[in-house]
Amino acid sequence: MFKIVRKQKLAPDVCLFELEAPKVAEKRKAGQFVIIKLNETGERIPLTIADSDPNRGTITLVVQSVGKTTHQLNQFSEGESIQDVVGPLGKATEIEGCSLAVPIGGGIGIAVAYPIAAALKQAGVEVISIIGARTKELLFFEEKMRTVSDKLYISTDDGSYGVHGFVTDILKQLLESERVPDRVFAIGPLPMMRAVCKTTLDKRVSTVVSLNPIMVDGTGMCGACRVTVDNNTRFVCVHGPEFDGHEVDWVELMKRQRMYCSDEKRAMELFREKNAHRCGGQCHD
Ligand SMILES: Cc1cc2nc3c(=O)[nH]c(=O)nc-3n(C[C@H](O)[C@H](O)[C@H](O)COP(=O)(O)OP(=O)(O)OC[C@H]3O[C@@H](n4cnc5c(N)ncnc54)[C@H](O)[C@@H]3O)c2cc1C
Ligand code: FES
């Protein structure tokens, strides 16, 4: 069992959990993730290790409620435990050959961009970060990103904070006006990562994306996380999650992401019905 030692609400539907997981905390590197199972009958879901503290033996996960399991997890409280946490999984972020990097996090992708920016900074790379969200209240980790960045730019779609527009608007300006970075890291919703790749393709700037397909076993055996990169089949859980964004087949990936939409909707409806019986709906936001 993996005990939750700290829980913090970061934004509507987004919670941070610090979990006791000493072995994972000791080994994990930026870019890696865990697969968790809440209880005996729970579904396995992948979550990025946003941070760790080997001295305390803890890892930090940031979770956005999108379906049944993420809603269920975000209702867990400090002191409660998660049944299984497997990891660290996936390959670590490649940092070599980088002197100026631009990590970009959109929405929940900010939680994934943070450890990448931190590892770059620790390796002595100059880091210019961009974070964005639909609106101000959905932004989080601003101060944490600031501490690991030489410069931090912020955008909101509605202009409620930072630059009015998308992260790609800031990136376009950066690519025009400042030194061209050796590498851009883009993490966020698929359309955002795809838009970043389109922006950097013209300038031929190496662009790494962290993909988040559906996963089941996390060991390269089931094929659920299959993606096509440079016309080759790759399993995100073992070959990724980070890939050259200019080589990803985005159309196929978006189609595969929607494959289980009706099952996921049904699972969420059943979860809400069951929850309403137990607590009269009091536990929903
Ligand atoms: C390597 C990796 C790292 C990840 N890191 C994080 C993280 O740090 N924090 C976090 O909140 N989420 C992260 N995710 C996404 C997270 O795993 C999914 O949101 C979760 O599995 C959804 O489970 P669910 O039962 O709540 O929702 P489901 O019922 O499975 O899905 C509900 C809705 O969410 C969409 N969805 C399902 N899976 C994903 C996905 N993988 N990415 C985007 N949308 C999805 C579905 O299309 C559907 O609309 C990561 C995914 C991967 C592969
Ligand atoms: S999750 Fe099964 S092969 Fe990657």
mmCIF file of C-alpha atoms and ligand atoms in Angstrom:
data_model
loop_
_atom_site.group_PDB
_atom_site.id
_atom_site.type_symbol
_atom_site.label_atom_id
_atom_site.label_comp_id
_atom_site.label_asym_id
_atom_site.label_seq_id
_atom_site.Cartn_x
_atom_site.Cartn_y
_atom_site.Cartn_z
ATOM 1 C CA MET A 1 0.000 0.000 0.000
ATOM 2 C CA PHE A 2 1.191 3.521 -0.802
ATOM 3 C CA LYS A 3 0.123 6.154 1.725
ATOM 4 C CA ILE A 4 -0.909 9.674 0.697
ATOM 5 C CA VAL A 5 1.067 12.003 2.984
ATOM 6 C CA ARG A 6 -0.078 15.267 1.369
ATOM 7 C CA LYS A 7 -2.944 16.322 -0.839
ATOM 8 C CA GLN A 8 -3.357 19.786 -2.317
ATOM 9 C CA LYS A 9 -5.958 21.133 -4.697
ATOM 10 C CA LEU A 10 -4.085 23.004 -7.452
ATOM 11 C CA ALA A 11 -6.977 24.013 -9.714
ATOM 12 C CA PRO A 12 -10.580 22.949 -10.335
ATOM 13 C CA ASP A 13 -10.413 19.187 -11.018
ATOM 14 C CA VAL A 14 -6.628 19.066 -10.485
ATOM 15 C CA CYS A 15 -5.073 17.666 -7.280
ATOM 16 C CA LEU A 16 -1.496 17.074 -6.183
ATOM 17 C CA PHE A 17 -0.671 13.942 -4.188
ATOM 18 C CA GLU A 18 2.566 13.253 -2.332
ATOM 19 C CA LEU A 19 2.791 9.486 -1.867
ATOM 20 C CA GLU A 20 5.095 7.267 0.164
ATOM 21 C CA ALA A 21 6.937 5.238 -2.497
ATOM 22 C CA PRO A 22 10.610 5.145 -1.395
ATOM 23 C CA LYS A 23 11.944 2.787 -4.088
ATOM 24 C CA VAL A 24 10.358 4.793 -6.915
ATOM 25 C CA ALA A 25 11.527 8.068 -5.354
ATOM 26 C CA GLU A 26 15.091 6.794 -5.242
ATOM 27 C CA LYS A 27 15.252 5.666 -8.875
ATOM 28 C CA ARG A 28 12.990 7.961 -10.866
ATOM 29 C CA LYS A 29 14.290 10.345 -13.502
ATOM 30 C CA ALA A 30 12.595 13.228 -15.338
ATOM 31 C CA GLY A 31 10.163 12.057 -18.000
ATOM 32 C CA GLN A 32 9.236 8.801 -16.252
ATOM 33 C CA PHE A 33 5.836 7.719 -14.983
ATOM 34 C CA VAL A 34 4.106 5.185 -12.731
ATOM 35 C CA ILE A 35 1.066 3.005 -13.291
ATOM 36 C CA ILE A 36 -1.264 2.986 -10.329
ATOM 37 C CA LYS A 37 -4.245 0.875 -9.278
ATOM 38 C CA LEU A 38 -6.444 2.337 -6.565
ATOM 39 C CA ASN A 39 -7.837 -0.945 -5.232
ATOM 40 C CA GLU A 40 -8.246 -4.642 -6.053
ATOM 41 C CA THR A 41 -10.834 -4.061 -8.788
ATOM 42 C CA GLY A 42 -9.392 -0.739 -9.971
ATOM 43 C CA GLU A 43 -8.295 0.152 -13.491
ATOM 44 C CA ARG A 44 -4.567 0.709 -14.096
ATOM 45 C CA ILE A 45 -3.758 4.286 -15.114
ATOM 46 C CA PRO A 46 -0.434 5.950 -15.999
ATOM 47 C CA LEU A 47 0.611 9.171 -14.221
ATOM 48 C CA THR A 48 3.820 11.164 -14.612
ATOM 49 C CA ILE A 49 6.121 11.484 -11.614
ATOM 50 C CA ALA A 50 6.013 15.267 -11.283
ATOM 51 C CA ASP A 51 8.574 15.367 -8.486
ATOM 52 C CA SER A 52 10.210 13.210 -5.832
ATOM 53 C CA ASP A 53 11.965 13.515 -2.508
ATOM 54 C CA PRO A 54 14.293 10.553 -1.959
ATOM 55 C CA ASN A 55 15.005 11.698 1.634
ATOM 56 C CA ARG A 56 11.327 11.582 2.552
ATOM 57 C CA GLY A 57 10.786 8.559 0.298
ATOM 58 C CA THR A 58 7.948 10.268 -1.540
ATOM 59 C CA ILE A 59 6.847 10.944 -5.108
ATOM 60 C CA THR A 60 4.479 13.656 -6.322
ATOM 61 C CA LEU A 61 1.646 13.013 -8.771
ATOM 62 C CA VAL A 62 -0.658 15.663 -10.244
ATOM 63 C CA VAL A 63 -4.020 14.344 -11.341
ATOM 64 C CA GLN A 64 -6.716 15.887 -13.515
ATOM 65 C CA SER A 65 -10.201 14.375 -13.191
ATOM 66 C CA VAL A 66 -11.267 13.296 -16.671
ATOM 67 C CA GLY A 67 -12.956 9.922 -16.136
ATOM 68 C CA LYS A 68 -13.818 7.313 -13.530
ATOM 69 C CA THR A 69 -10.395 6.503 -12.045
ATOM 70 C CA THR A 70 -9.041 10.045 -11.983
ATOM 71 C CA HIS A 71 -12.286 11.294 -10.344
ATOM 72 C CA GLN A 72 -12.081 8.481 -7.798
ATOM 73 C CA LEU A 73 -8.414 9.239 -7.009
ATOM 74 C CA ASN A 74 -9.059 12.959 -6.597
ATOM 75 C CA GLN A 75 -11.569 12.056 -3.871
ATOM 76 C CA PHE A 76 -8.872 10.251 -1.825
ATOM 77 C CA SER A 77 -7.735 12.076 1.313
ATOM 78 C CA GLU A 78 -4.447 12.445 3.166
ATOM 79 C CA GLY A 79 -3.774 9.306 5.217
ATOM 80 C CA GLU A 80 -5.545 7.003 2.763
ATOM 81 C CA SER A 81 -3.550 4.573 0.635
ATOM 82 C CA ILE A 82 -3.357 3.519 -2.996
ATOM 83 C CA GLN A 83 -3.064 -0.227 -3.499
ATOM 84 C CA ASP A 84 -0.456 -0.433 -6.285
ATOM 85 C CA VAL A 85 2.151 1.952 -7.662
ATOM 86 C CA VAL A 86 4.454 0.427 -10.290
ATOM 87 C CA GLY A 87 7.454 2.293 -11.618
ATOM 88 C CA PRO A 88 9.424 4.211 -12.556
ATOM 89 C CA LEU A 89 8.382 3.298 -16.111
ATOM 90 C CA GLY A 90 9.405 4.633 -19.516
ATOM 91 C CA LYS A 91 12.602 6.245 -20.672
ATOM 92 C CA ALA A 92 14.075 9.288 -18.986
ATOM 93 C CA THR A 93 14.226 12.641 -20.790
ATOM 94 C CA GLU A 94 17.284 12.963 -23.045
ATOM 95 C CA ILE A 95 19.191 16.088 -22.102
ATOM 96 C CA GLU A 96 22.506 15.672 -23.938
ATOM 97 C CA GLY A 97 23.307 18.097 -26.717
ATOM 98 C CA CYS A 98 21.123 20.842 -25.315
ATOM 99 C CA SER A 99 22.339 24.300 -24.326
ATOM 100 C CA LEU A 100 19.104 26.266 -24.747
ATOM 101 C CA ALA A 101 15.801 24.463 -24.285
ATOM 102 C CA VAL A 102 12.162 25.515 -24.279
ATOM 103 C CA PRO A 103 9.873 23.248 -22.209
ATOM 104 C CA ILE A 104 6.199 23.998 -22.899
ATOM 105 C CA GLY A 105 3.346 22.763 -20.686
ATOM 106 C CA GLY A 106 -0.311 23.140 -21.575
ATOM 107 C CA GLY A 107 -3.024 22.421 -18.962
ATOM 108 C CA ILE A 108 -2.219 19.227 -17.041
ATOM 109 C CA GLY A 109 0.921 19.026 -19.227
ATOM 110 C CA ILE A 110 2.476 21.632 -16.901
ATOM 111 C CA ALA A 111 2.916 18.822 -14.331
ATOM 112 C CA VAL A 112 4.919 16.872 -16.921
ATOM 113 C CA ALA A 113 6.888 19.907 -18.166
ATOM 114 C CA TYR A 114 8.063 20.749 -14.618
ATOM 115 C CA PRO A 115 10.359 17.728 -14.015
ATOM 116 C CA ILE A 116 11.773 18.108 -17.536
ATOM 117 C CA ALA A 117 12.548 21.806 -16.946
ATOM 118 C CA ALA A 118 14.051 20.948 -13.536
ATOM 119 C CA ALA A 119 16.339 18.264 -15.011
ATOM 120 C CA LEU A 120 17.452 20.600 -17.816
ATOM 121 C CA LYS A 121 18.230 23.368 -15.348
ATOM 122 C CA GLN A 122 20.112 20.992 -13.064
ATOM 123 C CA ALA A 123 22.239 19.897 -16.051
ATOM 124 C CA GLY A 124 23.218 23.523 -16.669
ATOM 125 C CA VAL A 125 20.985 24.074 -19.705
ATOM 126 C CA GLU A 126 19.487 27.540 -20.236
ATOM 127 C CA VAL A 127 15.743 27.075 -19.816
ATOM 128 C CA ILE A 128 13.045 29.323 -21.272
ATOM 129 C CA SER A 129 9.701 27.847 -20.243
ATOM 130 C CA ILE A 130 6.189 28.500 -21.486
ATOM 131 C CA ILE A 131 3.077 27.415 -19.606
ATOM 132 C CA GLY A 132 -0.510 27.953 -20.686
ATOM 133 C CA ALA A 133 -4.094 27.138 -19.783
ATOM 134 C CA ARG A 134 -7.605 28.008 -20.915
ATOM 135 C CA THR A 135 -8.013 30.501 -18.061
ATOM 136 C CA LYS A 136 -6.117 31.802 -15.005
ATOM 137 C CA GLU A 137 -7.720 29.514 -12.417
ATOM 138 C CA LEU A 138 -6.544 26.433 -14.360
ATOM 139 C CA LEU A 139 -2.884 27.453 -14.195
ATOM 140 C CA PHE A 140 -0.693 25.864 -11.534
ATOM 141 C CA PHE A 141 3.027 25.403 -10.678
ATOM 142 C CA GLU A 142 3.850 29.003 -11.727
ATOM 143 C CA GLU A 143 6.338 29.469 -8.870
ATOM 144 C CA LYS A 144 7.822 25.994 -9.258
ATOM 145 C CA MET A 145 8.335 26.592 -12.985
ATOM 146 C CA ARG A 146 9.925 29.965 -12.234
ATOM 147 C CA THR A 147 12.504 28.363 -9.931
ATOM 148 C CA VAL A 148 13.711 26.002 -12.688
ATOM 149 C CA SER A 149 13.562 28.484 -15.587
ATOM 150 C CA ASP A 150 15.790 31.360 -16.653
ATOM 151 C CA LYS A 151 12.653 32.928 -18.137
ATOM 152 C CA LEU A 152 9.012 31.953 -17.817
ATOM 153 C CA TYR A 153 6.261 33.016 -20.210
ATOM 154 C CA ILE A 154 2.591 32.432 -19.452
ATOM 155 C CA SER A 155 -0.454 32.430 -21.727
ATOM 156 C CA THR A 156 -4.180 32.000 -21.212
ATOM 157 C CA ASP A 157 -6.665 31.396 -24.030
ATOM 158 C CA ASP A 158 -9.053 34.006 -22.588
ATOM 159 C CA GLY A 159 -6.407 36.593 -21.630
ATOM 160 C CA SER A 160 -7.254 36.400 -17.897
ATOM 161 C CA TYR A 161 -3.503 36.097 -17.074
ATOM 162 C CA GLY A 162 -0.264 36.496 -18.984
ATOM 163 C CA VAL A 163 -0.327 36.746 -22.758
ATOM 164 C CA HIS A 164 -3.780 36.523 -24.359
ATOM 165 C CA GLY A 165 -3.510 33.539 -26.702
ATOM 166 C CA PHE A 166 -1.893 30.139 -27.023
ATOM 167 C CA VAL A 167 1.523 28.856 -25.993
ATOM 168 C CA THR A 168 2.309 28.636 -29.715
ATOM 169 C CA ASP A 169 1.847 32.424 -30.047
ATOM 170 C CA ILE A 170 4.634 32.952 -27.500
ATOM 171 C CA LEU A 171 6.762 30.247 -29.127
ATOM 172 C CA LYS A 172 6.414 31.889 -32.568
ATOM 173 C CA GLN A 173 7.679 35.180 -31.128
ATOM 174 C CA LEU A 174 10.557 33.425 -29.344
ATOM 175 C CA LEU A 175 11.624 31.679 -32.527
ATOM 176 C CA GLU A 176 11.581 35.012 -34.368
ATOM 177 C CA SER A 177 13.162 37.270 -31.775
ATOM 178 C CA GLU A 178 15.575 35.312 -29.618
ATOM 179 C CA ARG A 179 18.295 32.730 -30.091
ATOM 180 C CA VAL A 180 16.840 29.614 -31.670
ATOM 181 C CA PRO A 181 16.669 26.826 -29.026
ATOM 182 C CA ASP A 182 18.361 23.463 -29.579
ATOM 183 C CA ARG A 183 15.251 21.668 -28.416
ATOM 184 C CA VAL A 184 11.611 22.335 -27.622
ATOM 185 C CA PHE A 185 9.696 19.985 -25.290
ATOM 186 C CA ALA A 186 5.913 20.095 -25.711
ATOM 187 C CA ILE A 187 3.533 18.444 -23.271
ATOM 188 C CA GLY A 188 -0.217 18.916 -23.213
ATOM 189 C CA PRO A 189 -3.358 18.038 -25.149
ATOM 190 C CA LEU A 190 -2.703 16.340 -28.510
ATOM 191 C CA PRO A 191 -3.852 19.352 -30.615
ATOM 192 C CA MET A 192 -1.467 21.610 -28.668
ATOM 193 C CA MET A 193 1.524 19.305 -29.114
ATOM 194 C CA ARG A 194 0.708 18.960 -32.797
ATOM 195 C CA ALA A 195 0.479 22.766 -33.171
ATOM 196 C CA VAL A 196 3.874 23.209 -31.456
ATOM 197 C CA CYS A 197 5.409 20.687 -33.876
ATOM 198 C CA LYS A 198 3.971 22.582 -36.864
ATOM 199 C CA THR A 199 5.441 25.819 -35.480
ATOM 200 C CA THR A 200 8.941 24.382 -34.993
ATOM 201 C CA LEU A 201 9.040 22.399 -38.255
ATOM 202 C CA ASP A 202 9.650 25.513 -40.415
ATOM 203 C CA LYS A 203 12.627 26.488 -38.270
ATOM 204 C CA ARG A 204 13.828 22.875 -38.081
ATOM 205 C CA VAL A 205 13.988 23.016 -34.284
ATOM 206 C CA SER A 206 14.190 19.564 -32.696
ATOM 207 C CA THR A 207 10.887 18.993 -30.844
ATOM 208 C CA VAL A 208 10.215 16.332 -28.237
ATOM 209 C CA VAL A 209 6.649 15.476 -27.215
ATOM 210 C CA SER A 210 5.505 13.352 -24.269
ATOM 211 C CA LEU A 211 2.659 11.152 -25.516
ATOM 212 C CA ASN A 212 -0.252 9.983 -23.381
ATOM 213 C CA PRO A 213 -2.080 7.181 -25.193
ATOM 214 C CA ILE A 214 -4.275 4.662 -23.409
ATOM 215 C CA MET A 215 -2.124 2.146 -21.515
ATOM 216 C CA VAL A 216 -2.917 -1.186 -19.926
ATOM 217 C CA ASP A 217 0.103 -3.228 -18.813
ATOM 218 C CA GLY A 218 2.904 -0.671 -19.196
ATOM 219 C CA THR A 219 5.399 -3.386 -20.152
ATOM 220 C CA GLY A 220 5.239 -3.444 -23.959
ATOM 221 C CA MET A 221 3.160 -6.664 -24.008
ATOM 222 C CA CYS A 222 -0.453 -5.597 -24.656
ATOM 223 C CA GLY A 223 -0.010 -3.132 -27.519
ATOM 224 C CA ALA A 224 -2.603 -0.666 -26.158
ATOM 225 C CA CYS A 225 -0.198 2.273 -26.252
ATOM 226 C CA ARG A 226 0.873 1.661 -29.872
ATOM 227 C CA VAL A 227 1.838 4.746 -31.906
ATOM 228 C CA THR A 228 3.430 5.205 -35.309
ATOM 229 C CA VAL A 229 6.652 7.217 -35.260
ATOM 230 C CA ASP A 230 8.688 7.644 -38.441
ATOM 231 C CA ASN A 231 6.527 4.888 -40.007
ATOM 232 C CA ASN A 232 7.544 2.415 -37.286
ATOM 233 C CA THR A 233 5.301 0.990 -34.575
ATOM 234 C CA ARG A 234 6.393 2.085 -31.141
ATOM 235 C CA PHE A 235 5.016 1.306 -27.677
ATOM 236 C CA VAL A 236 4.860 4.475 -25.639
ATOM 237 C CA CYS A 237 5.251 2.641 -22.310
ATOM 238 C CA VAL A 238 8.686 1.219 -23.159
ATOM 239 C CA HIS A 239 10.010 3.233 -26.127
ATOM 240 C CA GLY A 240 8.646 6.526 -24.807
ATOM 241 C CA PRO A 241 6.804 8.448 -23.503
ATOM 242 C CA GLU A 242 9.016 11.035 -25.274
ATOM 243 C CA PHE A 243 9.356 11.000 -29.069
ATOM 244 C CA ASP A 244 10.426 13.249 -31.919
ATOM 245 C CA GLY A 245 7.206 15.191 -32.475
ATOM 246 C CA HIS A 246 7.950 15.778 -36.154
ATOM 247 C CA GLU A 247 7.773 12.029 -36.772
ATOM 248 C CA VAL A 248 4.574 11.167 -34.854
ATOM 249 C CA ASP A 249 1.465 10.093 -36.809
ATOM 250 C CA TRP A 250 -0.909 12.524 -35.050
ATOM 251 C CA VAL A 251 -4.028 11.561 -37.029
ATOM 252 C CA GLU A 252 -3.754 7.904 -36.009
ATOM 253 C CA LEU A 253 -2.952 8.815 -32.393
ATOM 254 C CA MET A 254 -6.016 11.080 -32.085
ATOM 255 C CA LYS A 255 -8.228 8.343 -33.562
ATOM 256 C CA ARG A 256 -6.869 5.732 -31.137
ATOM 257 C CA GLN A 257 -7.378 8.104 -28.168
ATOM 258 C CA ARG A 258 -11.126 8.173 -28.934
ATOM 259 C CA MET A 259 -11.451 4.378 -29.361
ATOM 260 C CA TYR A 260 -13.025 3.653 -25.963
ATOM 261 C CA CYS A 261 -15.027 6.886 -25.585
ATOM 262 C CA SER A 262 -18.429 5.212 -25.125
ATOM 263 C CA ASP A 263 -17.059 2.662 -22.564
ATOM 264 C CA GLU A 264 -15.316 5.474 -20.663
ATOM 265 C CA LYS A 265 -18.534 7.539 -20.633
ATOM 266 C CA ARG A 266 -20.524 4.562 -19.323
ATOM 267 C CA ALA A 267 -17.922 3.845 -16.581
ATOM 268 C CA MET A 268 -18.145 7.497 -15.473
ATOM 269 C CA GLU A 269 -21.973 7.426 -15.416
ATOM 270 C CA LEU A 270 -21.956 4.247 -13.293
ATOM 271 C CA PHE A 271 -19.378 5.800 -10.946
ATOM 272 C CA ARG A 272 -21.493 8.955 -10.525
ATOM 273 C CA GLU A 273 -24.666 6.907 -9.889
ATOM 274 C CA LYS A 274 -22.905 4.764 -7.265
ATOM 275 C CA ASN A 275 -21.392 7.831 -5.634
ATOM 276 C CA ALA A 276 -24.688 9.697 -5.517
ATOM 277 C CA HIS A 277 -26.195 6.732 -3.608
ATOM 278 C CA ARG A 278 -23.350 6.732 -1.084
ATOM 279 C CA CYS A 279 -23.061 10.437 -0.345
ATOM 280 C CA GLY A 280 -26.094 12.129 -1.861
ATOM 281 C CA GLY A 281 -23.822 13.826 -4.388
ATOM 282 C CA GLN A 282 -22.059 15.826 -1.639
ATOM 283 C CA CYS A 283 -18.614 14.698 -2.740
ATOM 284 C CA HIS A 284 -18.806 16.179 -6.226
ATOM 285 C CA ASP A 285 -17.289 19.611 -6.867
HETATM 286 C C1 LIG B 1 2.709 8.339 -19.802
HETATM 287 C C2 LIG B 1 1.454 9.036 -19.347
HETATM 288 C C3 LIG B 1 1.538 9.980 -18.353
HETATM 289 C C4 LIG B 1 0.387 10.623 -17.897
HETATM 290 N N1 LIG B 1 0.510 11.529 -16.896
HETATM 291 C C5 LIG B 1 -0.587 12.123 -16.393
HETATM 292 C C6 LIG B 1 -0.481 13.023 -15.276
HETATM 293 O O1 LIG B 1 0.608 13.274 -14.750
HETATM 294 N N2 LIG B 1 -1.623 13.564 -14.800
HETATM 295 C C7 LIG B 1 -2.855 13.274 -15.339
HETATM 296 O O2 LIG B 1 -3.854 13.800 -14.843
HETATM 297 N N3 LIG B 1 -2.992 12.443 -16.395
HETATM 298 C C8 LIG B 1 -1.890 11.835 -16.921
HETATM 299 N N4 LIG B 1 -2.019 10.954 -17.958
HETATM 300 C C9 LIG B 1 -3.358 10.672 -18.478
HETATM 301 C C10 LIG B 1 -4.114 9.720 -17.543
HETATM 302 O O3 LIG B 1 -3.462 8.463 -17.537
HETATM 303 C C11 LIG B 1 -5.562 9.560 -18.018
HETATM 304 O O4 LIG B 1 -6.221 10.779 -17.854
HETATM 305 C C12 LIG B 1 -6.290 8.485 -17.224
HETATM 306 O O5 LIG B 1 -5.797 7.204 -17.613
HETATM 307 C C13 LIG B 1 -7.778 8.548 -17.482
HETATM 308 O O6 LIG B 1 -8.401 7.533 -16.740
HETATM 309 P P1 LIG B 1 -9.924 7.682 -16.258
HETATM 310 O O7 LIG B 1 -10.430 6.336 -15.886
HETATM 311 O O8 LIG B 1 -10.048 8.748 -15.256
HETATM 312 O O9 LIG B 1 -10.656 8.229 -17.551
HETATM 313 P P2 LIG B 1 -11.150 7.387 -18.800
HETATM 314 O O10 LIG B 1 -12.508 6.886 -18.506
HETATM 315 O O11 LIG B 1 -10.120 6.379 -19.201
HETATM 316 O O12 LIG B 1 -11.201 8.554 -19.883
HETATM 317 C C14 LIG B 1 -12.069 9.676 -19.731
HETATM 318 C C15 LIG B 1 -11.755 10.714 -20.780
HETATM 319 O O13 LIG B 1 -10.362 11.048 -20.770
HETATM 320 C C16 LIG B 1 -9.772 10.781 -22.038
HETATM 321 N N5 LIG B 1 -8.507 10.091 -21.798
HETATM 322 C C17 LIG B 1 -8.325 8.809 -21.415
HETATM 323 N N6 LIG B 1 -7.037 8.491 -21.320
HETATM 324 C C18 LIG B 1 -6.372 9.624 -21.656
HETATM 325 C C19 LIG B 1 -5.020 9.961 -21.771
HETATM 326 N N7 LIG B 1 -4.060 9.033 -21.581
HETATM 327 N N8 LIG B 1 -4.699 11.219 -22.094
HETATM 328 C C20 LIG B 1 -5.660 12.153 -22.349
HETATM 329 N N9 LIG B 1 -6.967 11.887 -22.276
HETATM 330 C C21 LIG B 1 -7.315 10.654 -21.938
HETATM 331 C C22 LIG B 1 -10.715 9.858 -22.750
HETATM 332 O O14 LIG B 1 -10.659 10.061 -24.145
HETATM 333 C C23 LIG B 1 -12.049 10.253 -22.194
HETATM 334 O O15 LIG B 1 -12.576 11.339 -22.878
HETATM 335 C C24 LIG B 1 -0.884 10.307 -18.464
HETATM 336 C C25 LIG B 1 -0.966 9.365 -19.479
HETATM 337 C C26 LIG B 1 0.182 8.721 -19.917
HETATM 338 C C27 LIG B 1 0.101 7.667 -20.992
HETATM 339 S S1 FES B 2 0.631 -0.303 -22.257
HETATM 340 FE FE1 FES B 2 0.683 -2.287 -23.103
HETATM 341 S S2 FES B 2 2.221 -2.175 -24.599
HETATM 342 FE FE2 FES B 2 2.271 -0.237 -23.646
#
